[in-house]
PDB file of C-alpha atoms in Angstrom:
ATOM      1  CA  MET A  97       0.349  -0.039   0.077  1.00 39.00           C
ATOM      2  CA  THR A  98       1.390   3.242  -0.673  1.00 39.00           C
ATOM      3  CA  ALA A  99       0.792   5.857   1.633  1.00 41.00           C
ATOM      4  CA  VAL A 100      -1.436   8.907   0.986  1.00 39.00           C
ATOM      5  CA  GLU A 101      -0.278  11.906   0.481  1.00 41.00           C
ATOM      6  CA  ALA A 102      -0.555  14.543   3.109  1.00 41.00           C
ATOM      7  CA  PRO A 103      -3.239  17.830   2.586  1.00 42.00           C
ATOM      8  CA  ALA A 104      -2.163  20.893   3.389  1.00 42.00           C
ATOM      9  CA  VAL A 105      -3.114  21.440   7.652  1.00 40.00           C
ATOM     10  CA  PRO A 106      -3.327  24.868   8.788  1.00 41.00           C
ATOM     11  CA  GLY A 107      -0.137  25.515  10.818  1.00 40.00           C
ATOM     12  CA  GLY A 108       1.898  24.276   8.958  1.00 41.00           C
ATOM     13  CA  ALA A 109       1.103  19.779  10.665  1.00 41.00           C
ATOM     14  CA  ALA A 110       1.230  16.991   8.547  1.00 42.00           C
ATOM     15  CA  ALA A 111      -2.459  15.158   8.358  1.00 42.00           C
ATOM     16  CA  VAL A 112      -2.449  11.203   9.322  1.00 42.00           C
ATOM     17  CA  THR A 113      -1.330   9.169   6.426  1.00 44.00           C
ATOM     18  CA  PRO A 114      -2.201   5.076   6.535  1.00 48.00           C
ATOM     19  CA  ARG A 115       1.558   4.818   7.908  1.00 50.00           C
ATOM     20  CA  ALA A 116       0.661   5.833  10.986  1.00 52.00           C
ATOM     21  CA  PRO A 117      -0.862   3.490  12.493  1.00 64.00           C
ATOM     22  CA  ARG A 118       1.628   1.165  11.614  1.00 69.00           C
ATOM     23  CA  GLY A 119       4.705   3.528  13.018  1.00 75.00           C
ATOM     24  CA  ARG A 120       3.397   3.859  16.115  1.00 77.00           C
ATOM     25  CA  ALA A 121       3.024   0.205  16.786  1.00 78.00           C
ATOM     26  CA  TRP A 122       6.788  -0.071  16.190  1.00 83.00           C
ATOM     27  CA  LEU A 123       6.813   3.004  18.577  1.00 87.00           C
ATOM     28  CA  GLY A 124       4.920   1.515  21.295  1.00 85.00           C
ATOM     29  CA  ALA A 125       6.369  -2.897  20.529  1.00 87.00           C
ATOM     30  CA  VAL A 126       9.749  -0.379  21.354  1.00 90.00           C
ATOM     31  CA  ALA A 127       8.934   1.338  24.566  1.00 91.00           C
ATOM     32  CA  VAL A 128       7.662  -2.183  25.711  1.00 90.00           C
ATOM     33  CA  VAL A 129      10.960  -3.500  25.368  1.00 91.00           C
ATOM     34  CA  ALA A 130      12.375  -1.177  26.796  1.00 92.00           C
ATOM     35  CA  VAL A 131       9.997  -1.057  29.698  1.00 92.00           C
ATOM     36  CA  LEU A 132      10.756  -5.225  30.116  1.00 91.00           C
ATOM     37  CA  ALA A 133      14.687  -4.351  29.872  1.00 92.00           C
ATOM     38  CA  ALA A 134      14.295  -1.662  33.011  1.00 92.00           C
ATOM     39  CA  VAL A 135      12.404  -3.438  35.043  1.00 88.00           C
ATOM     40  CA  PRO A 136      15.136  -4.902  37.028  1.00 88.00           C
ATOM     41  CA  LEU A 137      16.605  -1.816  38.033  1.00 89.00           C
ATOM     42  CA  PHE A 138      13.590  -1.182  40.010  1.00 88.00           C
ATOM     43  CA  LEU A 139      11.464  -4.860  41.075  1.00 86.00           C
ATOM     44  CA  ALA A 140      12.227  -6.545  43.803  1.00 88.00           C
ATOM     45  CA  PRO A 141      14.097  -9.959  43.087  1.00 88.00           C
ATOM     46  CA  PHE A 142      10.995 -11.667  43.748  1.00 87.00           C
ATOM     47  CA  ALA A 143       9.092  -9.891  41.373  1.00 89.00           C
ATOM     48  CA  THR A 144      11.721 -10.119  38.862  1.00 92.00           C
ATOM     49  CA  THR A 145      11.884 -13.866  39.297  1.00 92.00           C
ATOM     50  CA  THR A 146       7.911 -13.743  38.792  1.00 91.00           C
ATOM     51  CA  LEU A 147       8.579 -12.303  35.241  1.00 93.00           C
ATOM     52  CA  THR A 148      11.057 -14.169  34.275  1.00 95.00           C
ATOM     53  CA  ARG A 149       8.470 -16.997  34.574  1.00 94.00           C
ATOM     54  CA  ILE A 150       6.187 -15.313  32.769  1.00 95.00           C
ATOM     55  CA  LEU A 151       8.766 -14.725  29.878  1.00 96.00           C
ATOM     56  CA  VAL A 152       9.649 -18.074  29.725  1.00 96.00           C
ATOM     57  CA  PHE A 153       5.916 -19.498  29.985  1.00 95.00           C
ATOM     58  CA  ALA A 154       5.171 -16.392  27.352  1.00 95.00           C
ATOM     59  CA  LEU A 155       7.455 -17.950  24.498  1.00 96.00           C
ATOM     60  CA  PHE A 156       5.969 -21.424  25.191  1.00 96.00           C
ATOM     61  CA  ALA A 157       2.396 -19.791  24.602  1.00 95.00           C
ATOM     62  CA  VAL A 158       3.586 -18.369  21.546  1.00 95.00           C
ATOM     63  CA  SER A 159       4.516 -21.621  20.041  1.00 95.00           C
ATOM     64  CA  LEU A 160       1.677 -23.029  20.633  1.00 95.00           C
ATOM     65  CA  ASP A 161      -0.558 -19.894  19.243  1.00 94.00           C
ATOM     66  CA  LEU A 162       1.506 -20.873  15.551  1.00 94.00           C
ATOM     67  CA  LEU A 163      -0.271 -23.944  15.723  1.00 93.00           C
ATOM     68  CA  VAL A 164      -3.296 -22.790  17.436  1.00 92.00           C
ATOM     69  CA  GLY A 165      -3.959 -19.745  16.791  1.00 91.00           C
ATOM     70  CA  VAL A 166      -2.226 -19.344  12.665  1.00 93.00           C
ATOM     71  CA  THR A 167      -2.558 -22.868  11.196  1.00 93.00           C
ATOM     72  CA  GLY A 168      -5.979 -24.358  13.232  1.00 92.00           C
ATOM     73  CA  LEU A 169      -4.558 -26.957  15.107  1.00 91.00           C
ATOM     74  CA  PRO A 170      -5.625 -27.592  18.914  1.00 90.00           C
ATOM     75  CA  SER A 171      -2.787 -29.482  20.462  1.00 90.00           C
ATOM     76  CA  LEU A 172      -3.171 -30.819  23.779  1.00 91.00           C
ATOM     77  CA  GLY A 173       0.045 -32.522  24.002  1.00 91.00           C
ATOM     78  CA  HIS A 174       2.614 -29.260  23.157  1.00 94.00           C
ATOM     79  CA  ALA A 175       4.150 -29.416  27.249  1.00 95.00           C
ATOM     80  CA  ALA A 176       5.526 -32.913  25.756  1.00 95.00           C
ATOM     81  CA  TYR A 177       7.935 -31.131  23.321  1.00 96.00           C
ATOM     82  CA  PHE A 178       8.562 -28.380  26.033  1.00 96.00           C
ATOM     83  CA  GLY A 179       9.676 -30.143  28.813  1.00 95.00           C
ATOM     84  CA  ALA A 180      11.928 -32.417  26.056  1.00 95.00           C
ATOM     85  CA  GLY A 181      13.373 -29.507  25.986  1.00 96.00           C
ATOM     86  CA  ALA A 182      13.843 -28.208  29.376  1.00 96.00           C
ATOM     87  CA  TYR A 183      15.378 -31.808  30.382  1.00 96.00           C
ATOM     88  CA  ALA A 184      17.871 -31.698  27.387  1.00 96.00           C
ATOM     89  CA  ALA A 185      19.288 -28.399  27.945  1.00 96.00           C
ATOM     90  CA  GLY A 186      19.300 -29.095  32.297  1.00 95.00           C
ATOM     91  CA  TRP A 187      21.161 -32.531  31.109  1.00 95.00           C
ATOM     92  CA  VAL A 188      23.507 -30.854  29.184  1.00 95.00           C
ATOM     93  CA  SER A 189      24.207 -28.169  31.901  1.00 95.00           C
ATOM     94  CA  ILE A 190      25.028 -30.721  34.441  1.00 95.00           C
ATOM     95  CA  HIS A 191      26.896 -33.722  32.463  1.00 94.00           C
ATOM     96  CA  VAL A 192      28.527 -31.674  29.383  1.00 94.00           C
ATOM     97  CA  THR A 193      28.267 -27.776  29.607  1.00 93.00           C
ATOM     98  CA  ALA A 194      25.895 -25.356  31.188  1.00 93.00           C
ATOM     99  CA  GLU A 195      27.978 -21.923  28.999  1.00 93.00           C
ATOM    100  CA  ALA A 196      25.627 -20.467  26.600  1.00 87.00           C
ATOM    101  CA  PRO A 197      24.398 -21.109  23.987  1.00 93.00           C
ATOM    102  CA  VAL A 198      24.823 -24.575  24.691  1.00 95.00           C
ATOM    103  CA  PRO A 199      21.658 -25.404  26.492  1.00 95.00           C
ATOM    104  CA  LEU A 200      19.680 -23.190  24.094  1.00 94.00           C
ATOM    105  CA  LEU A 201      20.521 -25.105  21.380  1.00 96.00           C
ATOM    106  CA  VAL A 202      20.266 -28.181  22.914  1.00 96.00           C
ATOM    107  CA  GLY A 203      16.309 -27.925  23.806  1.00 96.00           C
ATOM    108  CA  ALA A 204      15.562 -26.449  21.082  1.00 96.00           C
ATOM    109  CA  ALA A 205      16.497 -29.632  19.010  1.00 97.00           C
ATOM    110  CA  VAL A 206      15.501 -31.807  21.260  1.00 96.00           C
ATOM    111  CA  GLY A 207      12.152 -30.646  21.325  1.00 96.00           C
ATOM    112  CA  ALA A 208      12.188 -30.148  17.525  1.00 96.00           C
ATOM    113  CA  VAL A 209      13.309 -33.950  16.771  1.00 96.00           C
ATOM    114  CA  ALA A 210      10.429 -35.226  19.399  1.00 95.00           C
ATOM    115  CA  ALA A 211       8.134 -32.960  17.274  1.00 95.00           C
ATOM    116  CA  ALA A 212       9.428 -34.499  14.426  1.00 95.00           C
ATOM    117  CA  LEU A 213       8.949 -37.609  14.907  1.00 94.00           C
ATOM    118  CA  THR A 214       5.276 -37.680  16.321  1.00 92.00           C
ATOM    119  CA  GLY A 215       4.582 -35.457  14.416  1.00 90.00           C
ATOM    120  CA  TRP A 216       3.865 -37.130  11.033  1.00 86.00           C
ATOM    121  CA  ILE A 217       1.200 -39.297  12.197  1.00 86.00           C
ATOM    122  CA  THR A 218      -0.787 -36.205  13.984  1.00 89.00           C
ATOM    123  CA  VAL A 219      -0.509 -33.950  11.273  1.00 88.00           C
ATOM    124  CA  ARG A 220      -2.747 -36.215   9.040  1.00 85.00           C
ATOM    125  CA  SER A 221      -5.554 -35.996  11.481  1.00 85.00           C
ATOM    126  CA  ALA A 222      -8.157 -32.833  11.987  1.00 82.00           C
ATOM    127  CA  GLY A 223     -10.374 -32.078  14.759  1.00 83.00           C
ATOM    128  CA  VAL A 224     -11.228 -34.233  17.668  1.00 86.00           C
ATOM    129  CA  PHE A 225      -9.232 -36.883  15.883  1.00 89.00           C
ATOM    130  CA  PHE A 226      -5.732 -34.278  16.589  1.00 90.00           C
ATOM    131  CA  LEU A 227      -6.750 -33.105  19.912  1.00 89.00           C
ATOM    132  CA  MET A 228      -7.382 -36.540  21.147  1.00 91.00           C
ATOM    133  CA  LEU A 229      -3.566 -38.117  19.848  1.00 91.00           C
ATOM    134  CA  THR A 230      -1.504 -34.835  20.728  1.00 93.00           C
ATOM    135  CA  LEU A 231      -2.828 -35.211  24.186  1.00 92.00           C
ATOM    136  CA  ALA A 232      -1.950 -38.958  23.806  1.00 92.00           C
ATOM    137  CA  ILE A 233       1.595 -38.417  22.851  1.00 92.00           C
ATOM    138  CA  GLY A 234       1.922 -35.807  25.424  1.00 91.00           C
ATOM    139  CA  GLU A 235       0.574 -38.911  28.064  1.00 91.00           C
ATOM    140  CA  VAL A 236       3.381 -41.409  26.377  1.00 92.00           C
ATOM    141  CA  VAL A 237       6.580 -38.302  26.244  1.00 92.00           C
ATOM    142  CA  GLN A 238       5.915 -37.704  30.180  1.00 90.00           C
ATOM    143  CA  GLN A 239       5.285 -41.660  31.037  1.00 91.00           C
ATOM    144  CA  LEU A 240       8.022 -41.760  28.860  1.00 91.00           C
ATOM    145  CA  GLY A 241      10.596 -39.505  31.355  1.00 90.00           C
ATOM    146  CA  ASN A 242       9.148 -40.987  34.516  1.00 90.00           C
ATOM    147  CA  ALA A 243      10.395 -44.392  33.404  1.00 91.00           C
ATOM    148  CA  TRP A 244      13.551 -42.782  32.177  1.00 90.00           C
ATOM    149  CA  ASP A 245      14.653 -41.908  35.314  1.00 88.00           C
ATOM    150  CA  SER A 246      18.583 -42.524  35.066  1.00 87.00           C
ATOM    151  CA  VAL A 247      18.314 -38.913  33.182  1.00 87.00           C
ATOM    152  CA  THR A 248      15.600 -37.123  33.727  1.00 89.00           C
ATOM    153  CA  GLY A 249      15.076 -38.045  38.005  1.00 88.00           C
ATOM    154  CA  GLY A 250      11.766 -39.787  37.696  1.00 87.00           C
ATOM    155  CA  ALA A 251       9.246 -39.230  39.854  1.00 88.00           C
ATOM    156  CA  ASN A 252      11.723 -36.994  41.623  1.00 90.00           C
ATOM    157  CA  GLY A 253      12.802 -34.486  38.901  1.00 91.00           C
ATOM    158  CA  LEU A 254      15.874 -33.326  37.949  1.00 93.00           C
ATOM    159  CA  THR A 255      17.863 -31.432  40.612  1.00 91.00           C
ATOM    160  CA  GLY A 256      21.309 -29.899  40.502  1.00 91.00           C
ATOM    161  CA  ILE A 257      21.042 -27.512  36.864  1.00 93.00           C
ATOM    162  CA  PRO A 258      24.273 -25.343  37.198  1.00 93.00           C
ATOM    163  CA  SER A 259      23.446 -21.305  36.180  1.00 91.00           C
ATOM    164  CA  VAL A 260      23.845 -20.536  32.949  1.00 91.00           C
ATOM    165  CA  ARG A 261      27.714 -19.621  32.524  1.00 92.00           C
ATOM    166  CA  VAL A 262      27.778 -16.163  29.773  1.00 90.00           C
ATOM    167  CA  ALA A 263      31.788 -15.308  28.668  1.00 87.00           C
ATOM    168  CA  GLY A 264      32.203 -18.306  31.564  1.00 84.00           C
ATOM    169  CA  ALA A 265      30.509 -16.325  34.347  1.00 87.00           C
ATOM    170  CA  PRO A 266      27.637 -17.862  35.941  1.00 88.00           C
ATOM    171  CA  LEU A 267      24.341 -15.870  35.794  1.00 86.00           C
ATOM    172  CA  ALA A 268      23.960 -16.437  39.427  1.00 79.00           C
ATOM    173  CA  ASN A 269      22.137 -13.304  40.154  1.00 87.00           C
ATOM    174  CA  ALA A 270      18.238 -12.797  39.263  1.00 90.00           C
ATOM    175  CA  GLY A 271      18.425  -9.457  37.388  1.00 90.00           C
ATOM    176  CA  PHE A 272      21.435 -10.758  34.430  1.00 93.00           C
ATOM    177  CA  THR A 273      19.409 -14.193  34.861  1.00 93.00           C
ATOM    178  CA  TYR A 274      16.120 -11.625  33.603  1.00 95.00           C
ATOM    179  CA  TRP A 275      18.025 -10.527  30.847  1.00 95.00           C
ATOM    180  CA  TYR A 276      19.213 -13.712  29.244  1.00 95.00           C
ATOM    181  CA  VAL A 277      16.127 -15.121  28.953  1.00 96.00           C
ATOM    182  CA  LEU A 278      14.546 -11.240  27.871  1.00 96.00           C
ATOM    183  CA  ALA A 279      17.134 -11.387  25.165  1.00 96.00           C
ATOM    184  CA  VAL A 280      15.893 -15.526  24.497  1.00 96.00           C
ATOM    185  CA  PHE A 281      12.418 -14.845  24.476  1.00 96.00           C
ATOM    186  CA  LEU A 282      12.785 -11.365  21.753  1.00 96.00           C
ATOM    187  CA  LEU A 283      14.704 -13.911  19.442  1.00 96.00           C
ATOM    188  CA  GLY A 284      11.784 -16.602  19.622  1.00 96.00           C
ATOM    189  CA  PHE A 285       9.396 -14.142  19.585  1.00 95.00           C
ATOM    190  CA  ALA A 286      10.767 -12.489  16.462  1.00 95.00           C
ATOM    191  CA  LEU A 287      11.077 -15.547  14.683  1.00 95.00           C
ATOM    192  CA  VAL A 288       7.071 -16.385  15.446  1.00 95.00           C
ATOM    193  CA  TRP A 289       6.014 -13.599  14.189  1.00 94.00           C
ATOM    194  CA  LEU A 290       8.430 -13.691  10.801  1.00 95.00           C
ATOM    195  CA  VAL A 291       7.177 -16.867  10.448  1.00 95.00           C
ATOM    196  CA  ALA A 292       3.818 -16.329  11.045  1.00 93.00           C
ATOM    197  CA  ARG A 293       3.774 -13.091   8.622  1.00 93.00           C
ATOM    198  CA  SER A 294       5.902 -14.962   5.741  1.00 95.00           C
ATOM    199  CA  PRO A 295       3.858 -16.755   2.576  1.00 95.00           C
ATOM    200  CA  PHE A 296       4.561 -19.500   4.713  1.00 95.00           C
ATOM    201  CA  GLY A 297       2.381 -18.408   7.469  1.00 95.00           C
ATOM    202  CA  ALA A 298      -0.421 -16.997   5.136  1.00 95.00           C
ATOM    203  CA  ALA A 299      -0.112 -20.334   3.355  1.00 95.00           C
ATOM    204  CA  LEU A 300      -0.973 -21.888   7.148  1.00 95.00           C
ATOM    205  CA  ARG A 301      -4.067 -19.612   7.421  1.00 94.00           C
ATOM    206  CA  GLY A 302      -5.098 -20.005   4.484  1.00 94.00           C
ATOM    207  CA  ILE A 303      -5.070 -24.301   5.656  1.00 93.00           C
ATOM    208  CA  ARG A 304      -6.640 -22.661   8.811  1.00 93.00           C
ATOM    209  CA  ASP A 305      -9.617 -21.055   7.021  1.00 93.00           C
ATOM    210  CA  ASN A 306     -10.510 -23.849   4.182  1.00 92.00           C
ATOM    211  CA  GLU A 307      -7.814 -26.266   3.455  1.00 91.00           C
ATOM    212  CA  PRO A 308      -9.450 -28.573   1.383  1.00 92.00           C
ATOM    213  CA  ARG A 309      -9.295 -25.762  -0.879  1.00 94.00           C
ATOM    214  CA  MET A 310      -5.504 -25.409  -0.186  1.00 93.00           C
ATOM    215  CA  ARG A 311      -4.965 -28.615  -1.089  1.00 93.00           C
ATOM    216  CA  ALA A 312      -6.950 -28.377  -4.541  1.00 93.00           C
ATOM    217  CA  ILE A 313      -5.210 -25.906  -5.708  1.00 91.00           C
ATOM    218  CA  GLY A 314      -2.148 -27.751  -5.342  1.00 91.00           C
ATOM    219  CA  TYR A 315      -0.333 -27.001  -1.559  1.00 92.00           C
ATOM    220  CA  PRO A 316       1.063 -30.321   0.104  1.00 94.00           C
ATOM    221  CA  THR A 317      -0.830 -28.987   3.124  1.00 93.00           C
ATOM    222  CA  SER A 318       0.047 -32.343   5.033  1.00 92.00           C
ATOM    223  CA  LEU A 319       3.583 -30.961   4.557  1.00 94.00           C
ATOM    224  CA  TYR A 320       2.693 -27.211   5.513  1.00 95.00           C
ATOM    225  CA  LYS A 321       1.433 -28.765   9.008  1.00 95.00           C
ATOM    226  CA  TYR A 322       4.293 -31.090   9.842  1.00 95.00           C
ATOM    227  CA  ALA A 323       6.957 -29.018   9.373  1.00 96.00           C
ATOM    228  CA  VAL A 324       4.228 -26.067  11.185  1.00 96.00           C
ATOM    229  CA  PHE A 325       4.164 -28.582  13.456  1.00 96.00           C
ATOM    230  CA  VAL A 326       8.773 -29.021  14.017  1.00 96.00           C
ATOM    231  CA  LEU A 327       8.820 -25.718  14.293  1.00 96.00           C
ATOM    232  CA  ALA A 328       6.350 -25.258  17.317  1.00 96.00           C
ATOM    233  CA  GLY A 329       8.135 -28.089  18.812  1.00 96.00           C
ATOM    234  CA  GLY A 330      11.402 -26.283  18.750  1.00 96.00           C
ATOM    235  CA  VAL A 331      10.247 -23.155  19.963  1.00 96.00           C
ATOM    236  CA  ALA A 332       8.801 -24.781  22.734  1.00 96.00           C
ATOM    237  CA  GLY A 333      12.013 -27.047  23.567  1.00 96.00           C
ATOM    238  CA  LEU A 334      13.766 -23.019  23.446  1.00 96.00           C
ATOM    239  CA  ALA A 335      11.623 -22.182  26.465  1.00 96.00           C
ATOM    240  CA  GLY A 336      11.728 -25.670  28.212  1.00 95.00           C
ATOM    241  CA  SER A 337      15.356 -24.869  28.163  1.00 96.00           C
ATOM    242  CA  LEU A 338      14.786 -21.226  29.838  1.00 96.00           C
ATOM    243  CA  LEU A 339      12.453 -22.959  32.331  1.00 95.00           C
ATOM    244  CA  ALA A 340      15.687 -24.497  33.226  1.00 94.00           C
ATOM    245  CA  ALA A 341      18.164 -21.923  33.479  1.00 93.00           C
ATOM    246  CA  GLN A 342      15.418 -19.939  35.333  1.00 93.00           C
ATOM    247  CA  ALA A 343      14.120 -22.492  38.055  1.00 92.00           C
ATOM    248  CA  ARG A 344      17.485 -24.878  37.464  1.00 92.00           C
ATOM    249  CA  PHE A 345      15.268 -27.714  38.314  1.00 93.00           C
ATOM    250  CA  VAL A 346      12.760 -29.775  36.164  1.00 94.00           C
ATOM    251  CA  ALA A 347       9.320 -31.671  37.345  1.00 93.00           C
ATOM    252  CA  LEU A 348       7.806 -34.528  35.283  1.00 93.00           C
ATOM    253  CA  PRO A 349       4.453 -32.029  35.247  1.00 92.00           C
ATOM    254  CA  ASP A 350       6.654 -29.369  33.266  1.00 92.00           C
ATOM    255  CA  MET A 351       5.654 -31.802  30.091  1.00 91.00           C
ATOM    256  CA  GLY A 352       1.963 -33.062  31.342  1.00 90.00           C
ATOM    257  CA  PHE A 353      -1.496 -32.790  30.474  1.00 91.00           C
ATOM    258  CA  VAL A 354      -2.027 -29.618  33.145  1.00 90.00           C
ATOM    259  CA  THR A 355       1.100 -27.440  31.545  1.00 93.00           C
ATOM    260  CA  ALA A 356      -0.551 -27.911  28.225  1.00 93.00           C
ATOM    261  CA  ALA A 357      -4.314 -26.861  29.285  1.00 91.00           C
ATOM    262  CA  PHE A 358      -2.397 -23.666  30.858  1.00 91.00           C
ATOM    263  CA  ALA A 359      -0.668 -22.779  27.459  1.00 93.00           C
ATOM    264  CA  LEU A 360      -3.722 -23.539  25.859  1.00 91.00           C
ATOM    265  CA  LEU A 361      -5.656 -21.674  28.714  1.00 90.00           C
ATOM    266  CA  ALA A 362      -3.391 -18.491  28.021  1.00 91.00           C
ATOM    267  CA  VAL A 363      -3.787 -18.514  23.731  1.00 92.00           C
ATOM    268  CA  VAL A 364      -7.345 -18.549  24.176  1.00 89.00           C
ATOM    269  CA  ILE A 365      -7.661 -15.671  26.458  1.00 87.00           C
ATOM    270  CA  GLY A 366      -5.039 -13.633  24.915  1.00 87.00           C
ATOM    271  CA  GLY A 367      -6.764 -14.451  21.503  1.00 86.00           C
ATOM    272  CA  ALA A 368      -5.939 -17.579  19.232  1.00 85.00           C
ATOM    273  CA  GLY A 369      -3.975 -16.680  16.243  1.00 83.00           C
ATOM    274  CA  SER A 370      -2.002 -12.583  18.240  1.00 86.00           C
ATOM    275  CA  LEU A 371       0.780 -13.394  19.382  1.00 89.00           C
ATOM    276  CA  TRP A 372       1.437 -11.115  21.913  1.00 89.00           C
ATOM    277  CA  GLY A 373      -2.658 -12.014  23.522  1.00 89.00           C
ATOM    278  CA  ALA A 374      -0.670 -15.064  24.084  1.00 91.00           C
ATOM    279  CA  CYS A 375       2.287 -13.036  25.929  1.00 92.00           C
ATOM    280  CA  LEU A 376      -0.987 -11.306  27.903  1.00 91.00           C
ATOM    281  CA  GLY A 377      -2.256 -14.483  28.484  1.00 90.00           C
ATOM    282  CA  ALA A 378       0.706 -16.121  29.714  1.00 92.00           C
ATOM    283  CA  ALA A 379       0.973 -12.982  32.365  1.00 92.00           C
ATOM    284  CA  LEU A 380      -2.463 -13.902  33.228  1.00 89.00           C
ATOM    285  CA  VAL A 381      -1.913 -17.262  34.161  1.00 89.00           C
ATOM    286  CA  ILE A 382       1.697 -16.838  35.680  1.00 90.00           C
ATOM    287  CA  VAL A 383      -0.164 -13.705  38.017  1.00 88.00           C
ATOM    288  CA  VAL A 384      -3.266 -16.065  39.189  1.00 85.00           C
ATOM    289  CA  ARG A 385      -1.572 -19.373  39.699  1.00 83.00           C
ATOM    290  CA  ASP A 386       2.043 -18.197  41.214  1.00 80.00           C
ATOM    291  CA  ALA A 387       1.319 -15.540  42.692  1.00 77.00           C
ATOM    292  CA  LEU A 388      -2.395 -14.913  43.797  1.00 78.00           C
ATOM    293  CA  GLY A 389      -2.618 -18.807  44.086  1.00 73.00           C
ATOM    294  CA  PRO A 390      -1.018 -19.570  47.491  1.00 73.00           C
ATOM    295  CA  SER A 391      -2.871 -16.233  49.173  1.00 75.00           C
ATOM    296  CA  LEU A 392      -6.276 -17.956  47.259  1.00 73.00           C
ATOM    297  CA  GLY A 393      -5.610 -20.880  49.418  1.00 72.00           C
ATOM    298  CA  GLY A 394      -4.499 -22.934  46.578  1.00 68.00           C
ATOM    299  CA  HIS A 395      -7.859 -21.594  44.006  1.00 75.00           C
ATOM    300  CA  GLY A 396      -5.930 -19.771  41.660  1.00 74.00           C
ATOM    301  CA  THR A 397      -6.917 -22.907  38.729  1.00 77.00           C
ATOM    302  CA  LEU A 398     -10.701 -21.985  40.076  1.00 80.00           C
ATOM    303  CA  LEU A 399     -10.448 -18.553  39.736  1.00 80.00           C
ATOM    304  CA  LEU A 400      -8.250 -19.085  35.891  1.00 78.00           C
ATOM    305  CA  GLY A 401     -11.600 -21.003  35.361  1.00 81.00           C
ATOM    306  CA  ALA A 402     -13.873 -18.771  35.883  1.00 82.00           C
ATOM    307  CA  VAL A 403     -11.897 -16.373  33.804  1.00 80.00           C
ATOM    308  CA  PHE A 404     -11.812 -18.235  31.063  1.00 79.00           C
ATOM    309  CA  VAL A 405     -15.502 -18.484  31.179  1.00 81.00           C
ATOM    310  CA  LEU A 406     -16.058 -14.598  31.412  1.00 81.00           C
ATOM    311  CA  VAL A 407     -13.444 -14.527  28.617  1.00 79.00           C
ATOM    312  CA  VAL A 408     -15.523 -16.908  25.931  1.00 76.00           C
ATOM    313  CA  TYR A 409     -18.484 -15.247  27.183  1.00 78.00           C
ATOM    314  CA  VAL A 410     -17.360 -11.804  26.599  1.00 76.00           C
ATOM    315  CA  LEU A 411     -14.529 -11.662  24.203  1.00 76.00           C
ATOM    316  CA  PRO A 412     -14.756 -14.205  22.004  1.00 70.00           C
ATOM    317  CA  ARG A 413     -11.907 -13.636  20.849  1.00 74.00           C
ATOM    318  CA  GLY A 414      -9.519 -13.088  23.513  1.00 74.00           C
ATOM    319  CA  ALA A 415      -7.748  -9.497  24.398  1.00 73.00           C
ATOM    320  CA  ALA A 416      -6.425  -9.296  20.865  1.00 73.00           C
ATOM    321  CA  GLY A 417     -10.342  -8.985  20.111  1.00 70.00           C
ATOM    322  CA  ILE A 418     -10.888  -5.653  22.239  1.00 70.00           C
ATOM    323  CA  ARG A 419      -8.457  -3.882  19.458  1.00 66.00           C
ATOM    324  CA  LEU A 420     -10.049  -4.974  16.328  1.00 61.00           C
ATOM    325  CA  ARG A 421     -13.248  -3.778  17.927  1.00 61.00           C
ATOM    326  CA  ARG A 422     -11.046  -0.750  18.185  1.00 61.00           C
ATOM    327  CA  ARG A 423      -9.784  -0.699  14.552  1.00 61.00           C
ATOM    328  CA  ARG A 424     -12.980  -1.469  13.040  1.00 59.00           C
ATOM    329  CA  SER A 425     -14.935   1.423  15.076  1.00 62.00           C
ATOM    330  CA  SER A 426     -12.054   3.846  14.228  1.00 60.00           C
TER     331      SER A 426
END
């Protein structure tokens, strides 16, 4: 789209052109990143650690949104790749090296490989069958993690993960760990954002909206779905490696159904198909579950369920739907 030439305005002020909203969006994104980067300078270590967990879970939710919102593949087993990446990064940090970016790359690679091994079966199904297959695969992977206790620690979890090292220095401080997680989160988010806005992403949205038509005009839809399934698994593994770096402990629930359901809840609350909406949903889930949950007598999940029901009835397109309404009204 070409910019509309600005008409003369009394006083010399330029009129707003169609490029202006995009410019404001970029300025807003830069402002958000600047605020996030400055957070450890003003917050207490506990609040900084909570925000670090939000970033980890937000990247995981963004990877799931690539499947659910962009491609139309609702998965209940996506936490399997998140947990696989966390275990792999933790094990490498203990037994090989904790020097960045080795644990990150290993976690992302293991998540992608796990998705490649299981995705060829799942992407050939659709709807409720895809949902059930991913749920079953997630449960199988969790049971494998429980049985392979010589590597994963079994029910006790993987403990003793050292701090990530950057140029030989360990990131023991909560603020340094936060900046490390923030940097990787921004890279992962940018990767998914670029994929979603590429011609490949446009084909994925076409598959989401009408797969038979896309197949009829020559697109190998199963191959497209398999490729995005592996990519989403790799990004989930990357988020899992951040979990190992932040918590320095990985447990079986991190790859189980509850974690996958929380991620799906974050995507629905934020608005499926909107990557920044998934981040907002992830923030809400972590704040309610980890920060407010203990003060509610352990009923944080009940509050999340109530929020989910409210969003479904009031905001069927999630938090991102509010912005769409404003665009249409303007």
